[in-house]
């Protein structure tokens, strides 16, 4: 994480100079000097799309924001769509609608990849570039590019920070909740948490993953029940979007002395780190995933630049009291997010091979 923060700071001058470029649509600012200079097509003629799981939860809205920023940057009008609530069938319908108009490429984020197999395969067969985002595509889709972080490593990161707050010879239990059971990225996060505790604190038993539910109020109730059922646990860790806020709320109500932490950038979760209620969170950097996928599609459409095949690992970031204010500032606007991530993206696009592995290794 230190190296990433140093990289960000050292790139500030470059980013500020890039921000002097012409403003784009949607109220954000272009930060790329290479957007259209060598384009083979007019950006106005490009038709790309991006579909996410829902517009109501942070993880999905962050990916949509990253995709929008890339579209703004390249002066391309992109169709970025999502159901208002988690509704996998509705998301499939939105994808099928996009396939009729977004002929230059579509990015897809879904928690139900099995439902997309046939629609994605149909789109690929018609020559539409499809990039899977956040959840690896299933083999039958014939998708060859996946953009997502290493969720096993992200789980290890959260566990490592929790372990740093526990006694060296701690014994007891840690409760882990998963808000969408069976989804591969979330399962990988749980596995990373469990493995890190087994390696570093073998006297601690990791229990779960328990179903912590997607909908915020149901999530709160599920965690409340888990805390009551396991009142002496050392820590309660979530791997999904709503877990941070629920865990913080319950801990404050109970005046708990146990540890709480989770994933994603729920605003209440960030404030829980500021107050010291939660020890931290792992940010899967969903914005960067959306940005990378959309930029790959746009550059391919504009100039024929080849879309690399494989799993593009965009990385993750630990958020604690040491950097939470910086992240809160980053999250205040699309422009702030773009400024934060531009140097990271430029580093990855300068050497894609260093970030790409076979999709079969995605976790």
Short mmCIF file of C-alpha atoms in Angstrom, two decimals:
data_model
loop_
_atom_site.label_atom_id
_atom_site.label_comp_id
_atom_site.label_asym_id
_atom_site.label_seq_id
_atom_site.Cartn_x
_atom_site.Cartn_y
_atom_site.Cartn_z
CA UNK A 1 0.00 0.00 0.00
CA UNK A 2 2.90 2.35 0.80
CA UNK A 3 4.27 1.98 -2.71
CA UNK A 4 0.88 2.79 -4.18
CA UNK A 5 0.51 5.93 -2.05
CA UNK A 6 4.06 7.04 -2.99
CA UNK A 7 3.22 6.46 -6.65
CA UNK A 8 0.09 8.59 -6.30
CA UNK A 9 1.94 11.46 -4.63
CA UNK A 10 4.84 11.40 -7.05
CA UNK A 11 2.42 11.63 -9.95
CA UNK A 12 0.54 14.67 -8.66
CA UNK A 13 2.36 17.14 -10.90
CA UNK A 14 1.65 15.03 -13.96
CA UNK A 15 -2.01 14.71 -13.07
CA UNK A 16 -2.47 18.42 -12.41
CA UNK A 17 -0.99 19.25 -15.79
CA UNK A 18 -3.22 16.70 -17.48
CA UNK A 19 -6.27 18.25 -15.80
CA UNK A 20 -5.69 21.40 -17.88
CA UNK A 21 -7.08 19.58 -20.89
CA UNK A 22 -10.54 20.33 -22.23
CA UNK A 23 -13.53 19.57 -20.07
CA UNK A 24 -15.74 16.64 -20.99
CA UNK A 25 -19.46 16.00 -20.72
CA UNK A 26 -21.11 15.09 -17.42
CA UNK A 27 -19.31 17.81 -15.47
CA UNK A 28 -15.97 15.97 -15.20
CA UNK A 29 -12.60 16.82 -16.67
CA UNK A 30 -10.56 14.94 -19.22
CA UNK A 31 -7.19 13.83 -17.96
CA UNK A 32 -5.80 12.01 -20.96
CA UNK A 33 -3.55 13.56 -23.54
CA UNK A 34 -3.98 10.55 -25.82
CA UNK A 35 -7.76 10.33 -25.96
CA UNK A 36 -8.33 11.11 -29.61
CA UNK A 37 -5.02 12.33 -31.00
CA UNK A 38 -4.39 9.10 -32.93
CA UNK A 39 -7.99 7.98 -33.34
CA UNK A 40 -9.04 6.27 -36.51
CA UNK A 41 -12.71 7.10 -35.91
CA UNK A 42 -14.75 10.03 -34.71
CA UNK A 43 -15.64 9.59 -31.00
CA UNK A 44 -19.21 10.60 -31.84
CA UNK A 45 -19.50 7.45 -33.95
CA UNK A 46 -18.51 5.10 -31.10
CA UNK A 47 -21.27 3.10 -29.39
CA UNK A 48 -20.23 1.40 -26.15
CA UNK A 49 -22.09 0.32 -23.04
CA UNK A 50 -21.66 -0.81 -19.47
CA UNK A 51 -24.13 -2.69 -17.28
CA UNK A 52 -23.82 -3.18 -13.52
CA UNK A 53 -25.75 -5.10 -10.89
CA UNK A 54 -27.60 -2.11 -9.41
CA UNK A 55 -27.51 1.65 -9.10
CA UNK A 56 -28.31 1.51 -5.37
CA UNK A 57 -25.11 0.08 -3.88
CA UNK A 58 -21.61 1.49 -3.74
CA UNK A 59 -19.70 -1.36 -5.36
CA UNK A 60 -21.74 -1.16 -8.56
CA UNK A 61 -22.04 2.63 -8.70
CA UNK A 62 -18.25 2.92 -8.36
CA UNK A 63 -17.71 0.74 -11.43
CA UNK A 64 -20.30 2.74 -13.34
CA UNK A 65 -18.53 5.96 -12.32
CA UNK A 66 -15.19 4.63 -13.57
CA UNK A 67 -16.76 3.68 -16.89
CA UNK A 68 -18.39 7.11 -17.17
CA UNK A 69 -15.09 8.84 -16.44
CA UNK A 70 -13.37 6.94 -19.26
CA UNK A 71 -16.20 7.80 -21.65
CA UNK A 72 -15.99 11.48 -20.69
CA UNK A 73 -12.24 11.41 -21.09
CA UNK A 74 -12.48 10.12 -24.64
CA UNK A 75 -15.50 12.28 -25.55
CA UNK A 76 -17.58 9.17 -26.18
CA UNK A 77 -21.26 8.91 -25.32
CA UNK A 78 -21.63 5.61 -23.45
CA UNK A 79 -24.81 3.86 -22.36
CA UNK A 80 -24.22 3.04 -18.69
CA UNK A 81 -27.17 1.19 -17.18
CA UNK A 82 -28.24 -0.76 -14.10
CA UNK A 83 -31.43 -1.89 -12.38
CA UNK A 84 -32.44 0.40 -9.48
CA UNK A 85 -32.18 -2.57 -7.11
CA UNK A 86 -30.45 -5.93 -7.37
CA UNK A 87 -32.48 -7.73 -10.01
CA UNK A 88 -30.41 -10.16 -12.07
CA UNK A 89 -33.11 -10.82 -14.66
CA UNK A 90 -33.53 -7.09 -15.20
CA UNK A 91 -29.77 -6.74 -15.62
CA UNK A 92 -29.79 -9.46 -18.28
CA UNK A 93 -32.55 -7.60 -20.14
CA UNK A 94 -30.52 -4.38 -19.99
CA UNK A 95 -27.52 -6.21 -21.40
CA UNK A 96 -29.58 -7.64 -24.26
CA UNK A 97 -30.87 -4.16 -25.05
CA UNK A 98 -27.31 -2.82 -25.06
CA UNK A 99 -26.24 -5.56 -27.46
CA UNK A 100 -28.63 -4.06 -30.02
CA UNK A 101 -27.02 -0.63 -29.90
CA UNK A 102 -23.57 -0.77 -28.25
CA UNK A 103 -21.89 -2.53 -31.15
CA UNK A 104 -18.40 -1.30 -30.25
CA UNK A 105 -18.29 -3.10 -26.90
CA UNK A 106 -19.92 -3.70 -23.54
CA UNK A 107 -18.53 -4.03 -20.03
CA UNK A 108 -20.51 -6.35 -17.75
CA UNK A 109 -20.52 -6.51 -13.96
CA UNK A 110 -22.84 -9.12 -12.46
CA UNK A 111 -23.23 -11.21 -9.35
CA UNK A 112 -25.09 -13.84 -11.37
CA UNK A 113 -22.69 -14.82 -14.18
CA UNK A 114 -24.59 -18.02 -14.99
CA UNK A 115 -27.59 -15.99 -16.19
CA UNK A 116 -25.39 -14.11 -18.64
CA UNK A 117 -23.76 -17.10 -20.33
CA UNK A 118 -26.10 -17.38 -23.32
CA UNK A 119 -26.70 -13.61 -23.83
CA UNK A 120 -22.96 -12.90 -23.63
CA UNK A 121 -22.11 -15.78 -25.97
CA UNK A 122 -24.67 -14.47 -28.45
CA UNK A 123 -23.15 -10.99 -28.33
CA UNK A 124 -19.62 -12.35 -28.77
CA UNK A 125 -20.77 -14.42 -31.75
CA UNK A 126 -21.98 -11.18 -33.37
CA UNK A 127 -18.53 -9.64 -33.02
CA UNK A 128 -19.33 -7.34 -30.09
CA UNK A 129 -16.33 -7.05 -27.73
CA UNK A 130 -17.45 -8.02 -24.22
CA UNK A 131 -15.33 -7.46 -21.12
CA UNK A 132 -16.31 -9.08 -17.84
CA UNK A 133 -15.78 -6.86 -14.80
CA UNK A 134 -15.49 -7.78 -11.10
CA UNK A 135 -16.79 -11.35 -11.57
CA UNK A 136 -14.91 -13.68 -13.92
CA UNK A 137 -16.87 -14.87 -16.96
CA UNK A 138 -17.96 -18.49 -17.22
CA UNK A 139 -16.35 -20.58 -20.01
CA UNK A 140 -19.47 -20.80 -22.16
CA UNK A 141 -19.52 -17.03 -22.72
CA UNK A 142 -16.39 -17.10 -24.93
CA UNK A 143 -15.30 -13.86 -23.23
CA UNK A 144 -11.51 -13.59 -23.24
CA UNK A 145 -10.93 -10.46 -21.12
CA UNK A 146 -11.72 -10.03 -17.43
CA UNK A 147 -10.96 -6.94 -15.32
CA UNK A 148 -11.02 -7.54 -11.58
CA UNK A 149 -8.91 -7.45 -8.44
CA UNK A 150 -7.41 -10.42 -6.59
CA UNK A 151 -10.14 -11.00 -4.02
CA UNK A 152 -8.23 -13.70 -2.15
CA UNK A 153 -5.38 -11.24 -1.60
CA UNK A 154 -7.89 -8.53 -0.64
CA UNK A 155 -9.31 -10.85 2.03
CA UNK A 156 -5.79 -11.51 3.30
CA UNK A 157 -5.24 -7.75 3.55
CA UNK A 158 -8.33 -7.22 5.69
CA UNK A 159 -7.38 -10.16 7.91
CA UNK A 160 -3.81 -8.93 8.29
CA UNK A 161 -5.05 -5.56 9.54
CA UNK A 162 -7.44 -7.25 11.97
CA UNK A 163 -4.63 -9.46 13.25
CA UNK A 164 -2.50 -6.38 13.87
CA UNK A 165 -5.15 -5.23 16.37
CA UNK A 166 -5.24 -8.54 18.26
CA UNK A 167 -2.83 -9.98 20.85
CA UNK A 168 -0.02 -12.05 19.33
CA UNK A 169 -1.27 -15.25 20.92
CA UNK A 170 -4.98 -14.52 20.61
CA UNK A 171 -7.41 -17.40 20.83
CA UNK A 172 -11.11 -17.40 20.05
CA UNK A 173 -13.35 -17.00 17.04
CA UNK A 174 -13.85 -14.61 14.13
CA UNK A 175 -17.23 -14.44 12.43
CA UNK A 176 -17.34 -13.77 8.69
CA UNK A 177 -20.47 -12.79 6.77
CA UNK A 178 -21.08 -12.91 3.03
CA UNK A 179 -23.97 -10.84 1.70
CA UNK A 180 -24.38 -12.83 -1.54
CA UNK A 181 -23.47 -16.47 -0.85
CA UNK A 182 -21.81 -18.36 -3.66
CA UNK A 183 -20.58 -15.36 -5.65
CA UNK A 184 -16.95 -16.24 -6.57
CA UNK A 185 -15.27 -12.89 -5.69
CA UNK A 186 -16.92 -12.85 -2.26
CA UNK A 187 -16.08 -16.49 -1.61
CA UNK A 188 -12.45 -15.72 -2.51
CA UNK A 189 -12.39 -12.86 0.00
CA UNK A 190 -13.61 -15.23 2.71
CA UNK A 191 -10.98 -17.80 1.75
CA UNK A 192 -8.26 -15.14 1.94
CA UNK A 193 -9.42 -14.08 5.41
CA UNK A 194 -9.52 -17.67 6.64
CA UNK A 195 -6.12 -18.54 5.20
CA UNK A 196 -4.44 -15.51 6.74
CA UNK A 197 -5.79 -16.29 10.21
CA UNK A 198 -4.74 -19.94 9.89
CA UNK A 199 -1.24 -18.83 8.96
CA UNK A 200 -0.74 -15.93 11.38
CA UNK A 201 -3.04 -16.70 14.32
CA UNK A 202 -3.70 -20.46 14.36
CA UNK A 203 -5.37 -20.16 17.76
CA UNK A 204 -8.22 -18.21 16.17
CA UNK A 205 -11.02 -20.13 14.45
CA UNK A 206 -12.76 -18.46 11.52
CA UNK A 207 -16.44 -19.34 11.38
CA UNK A 208 -18.62 -18.90 8.30
CA UNK A 209 -19.26 -17.58 5.85
CA UNK A 210 -22.71 -16.79 7.19
CA UNK A 211 -25.37 -15.22 4.96
CA UNK A 212 -25.42 -11.53 5.89
CA UNK A 213 -28.02 -10.56 3.24
CA UNK A 214 -27.81 -7.91 0.50
CA UNK A 215 -30.57 -5.48 1.44
CA UNK A 216 -29.32 -3.01 4.09
CA UNK A 217 -32.01 -3.58 6.73
CA UNK A 218 -31.89 -7.34 6.29
CA UNK A 219 -28.11 -7.12 6.46
CA UNK A 220 -28.34 -5.25 9.75
CA UNK A 221 -30.70 -7.84 11.18
CA UNK A 222 -28.55 -10.74 9.99
CA UNK A 223 -25.46 -9.27 11.64
CA UNK A 224 -27.39 -8.45 14.81
CA UNK A 225 -28.42 -12.09 15.02
CA UNK A 226 -24.85 -13.25 14.40
CA UNK A 227 -23.45 -11.02 17.14
CA UNK A 228 -26.06 -12.33 19.57
CA UNK A 229 -25.33 -15.93 18.58
CA UNK A 230 -21.56 -15.45 18.95
CA UNK A 231 -21.26 -12.77 21.66
CA UNK A 232 -17.63 -13.48 22.55
CA UNK A 233 -16.08 -13.37 19.07
CA UNK A 234 -12.88 -11.41 18.67
CA UNK A 235 -13.99 -9.88 15.39
CA UNK A 236 -16.86 -9.69 12.93
CA UNK A 237 -15.77 -9.26 9.32
CA UNK A 238 -17.92 -8.77 6.24
CA UNK A 239 -16.93 -9.29 2.62
CA UNK A 240 -19.77 -7.32 0.99
CA UNK A 241 -21.01 -3.79 0.45
CA UNK A 242 -23.58 -3.26 3.26
CA UNK A 243 -21.57 -4.95 6.02
CA UNK A 244 -19.48 -1.96 7.12
CA UNK A 245 -22.45 0.21 8.05
CA UNK A 246 -24.35 -2.59 9.79
CA UNK A 247 -21.38 -3.73 11.84
CA UNK A 248 -20.57 -0.18 12.94
CA UNK A 249 -24.15 0.51 13.94
CA UNK A 250 -24.39 -2.68 15.99
CA UNK A 251 -21.02 -2.15 17.66
CA UNK A 252 -21.94 1.37 18.70
CA UNK A 253 -25.29 0.19 20.09
CA UNK A 254 -23.60 -2.63 22.03
CA UNK A 255 -20.61 -0.51 23.08
CA UNK A 256 -18.64 -3.47 21.78
CA UNK A 257 -14.91 -3.90 22.27
CA UNK A 258 -14.56 -6.44 19.47
CA UNK A 259 -13.17 -5.66 16.01
CA UNK A 260 -15.34 -4.83 13.01
CA UNK A 261 -14.34 -4.32 9.39
CA UNK A 262 -15.48 -5.12 5.88
CA UNK A 263 -15.23 -4.20 2.18
CA UNK A 264 -16.30 -1.35 -0.10
CA UNK A 265 -16.84 2.36 0.36
CA UNK A 266 -20.22 2.81 2.00
CA UNK A 267 -20.13 6.41 3.35
CA UNK A 268 -21.24 5.26 6.82
CA UNK A 269 -18.45 2.70 6.74
CA UNK A 270 -15.88 5.38 6.00
CA UNK A 271 -17.17 7.50 8.87
CA UNK A 272 -16.95 4.44 11.12
CA UNK A 273 -13.23 4.35 10.40
CA UNK A 274 -12.91 8.06 11.18
CA UNK A 275 -14.59 7.50 14.55
CA UNK A 276 -12.52 4.40 15.27
CA UNK A 277 -15.59 2.15 15.40
CA UNK A 278 -14.36 0.00 12.51
CA UNK A 279 -10.63 -0.70 12.29
CA UNK A 280 -10.61 -0.46 8.50
CA UNK A 281 -11.92 -1.72 5.18
CA UNK A 282 -10.59 -3.15 1.98
CA UNK A 283 -11.39 -1.06 -1.08
CA UNK A 284 -11.52 -3.31 -4.18
CA UNK A 285 -11.12 -0.09 -6.19
CA UNK A 286 -14.19 -0.69 -8.29
CA UNK A 287 -13.85 2.70 -9.98
CA UNK A 288 -10.55 1.60 -11.50
CA UNK A 289 -12.09 -1.63 -12.81
CA UNK A 290 -14.88 0.24 -14.57
CA UNK A 291 -12.39 2.73 -15.97
CA UNK A 292 -9.97 0.11 -17.29
CA UNK A 293 -12.71 -1.94 -18.96
CA UNK A 294 -14.32 1.06 -20.65
CA UNK A 295 -11.00 2.51 -21.76
CA UNK A 296 -10.01 -0.80 -23.33
CA UNK A 297 -13.28 -0.91 -25.28
CA UNK A 298 -13.04 2.73 -26.39
CA UNK A 299 -9.41 2.55 -27.51
CA UNK A 300 -10.22 -0.61 -29.46
CA UNK A 301 -13.19 1.09 -31.13
CA UNK A 302 -11.34 4.32 -31.90
CA UNK A 303 -8.10 3.01 -33.30
CA UNK A 304 -8.29 -0.77 -33.43
CA UNK A 305 -5.98 -1.17 -30.45
CA UNK A 306 -6.02 -4.81 -29.43
CA UNK A 307 -7.87 -5.69 -26.23
CA UNK A 308 -5.49 -7.88 -24.19
CA UNK A 309 -6.76 -11.32 -23.30
CA UNK A 310 -6.69 -12.66 -19.75
CA UNK A 311 -7.35 -11.44 -16.22
CA UNK A 312 -6.30 -7.81 -15.69
CA UNK A 313 -5.73 -7.49 -11.93
CA UNK A 314 -6.35 -3.86 -11.02
CA UNK A 315 -5.40 -4.23 -7.34
CA UNK A 316 -6.98 -3.19 -4.03
CA UNK A 317 -6.35 -0.69 -1.23
CA UNK A 318 -6.54 -0.92 2.55
CA UNK A 319 -8.33 2.04 4.14
CA UNK A 320 -7.59 2.84 7.80
CA UNK A 321 -7.46 5.99 9.92
CA UNK A 322 -4.09 6.77 8.29
CA UNK A 323 -5.62 7.42 4.86
CA UNK A 324 -9.40 7.55 5.33
CA UNK A 325 -9.61 11.35 5.01
CA UNK A 326 -7.81 11.18 1.68
CA UNK A 327 -10.30 8.55 0.49
CA UNK A 328 -13.27 10.59 1.70
CA UNK A 329 -11.95 13.54 -0.31
CA UNK A 330 -11.44 11.28 -3.33
CA UNK A 331 -15.03 10.10 -3.12
CA UNK A 332 -16.53 13.60 -3.19
CA UNK A 333 -16.66 13.92 -6.98
CA UNK A 334 -16.05 12.16 -10.25
CA UNK A 335 -13.19 14.56 -10.98
CA UNK A 336 -11.52 13.78 -7.63
CA UNK A 337 -11.75 10.06 -8.30
CA UNK A 338 -10.28 10.50 -11.76
CA UNK A 339 -7.41 12.59 -10.44
CA UNK A 340 -6.62 9.97 -7.79
CA UNK A 341 -6.70 7.03 -10.16
CA UNK A 342 -5.17 8.53 -13.31
CA UNK A 343 -1.52 7.88 -12.39
CA UNK A 344 -2.39 4.33 -11.32
CA UNK A 345 -4.22 3.70 -14.58
CA UNK A 346 -1.41 5.18 -16.68
CA UNK A 347 1.09 2.89 -14.96
CA UNK A 348 -1.05 -0.15 -15.69
CA UNK A 349 -1.75 0.82 -19.31
CA UNK A 350 1.96 1.48 -19.88
CA UNK A 351 2.73 -2.17 -19.11
CA UNK A 352 -0.43 -4.29 -19.28
CA UNK A 353 1.46 -7.57 -19.40
CA UNK A 354 2.60 -7.03 -15.81
CA UNK A 355 -1.01 -7.02 -14.61
CA UNK A 356 -2.45 -9.83 -16.74
CA UNK A 357 -2.73 -13.52 -15.93
CA UNK A 358 -4.89 -16.30 -17.41
CA UNK A 359 -8.58 -15.93 -16.58
CA UNK A 360 -8.43 -19.43 -15.10
CA UNK A 361 -6.30 -18.02 -12.28
CA UNK A 362 -8.79 -15.28 -11.35
CA UNK A 363 -9.93 -15.37 -7.74
#
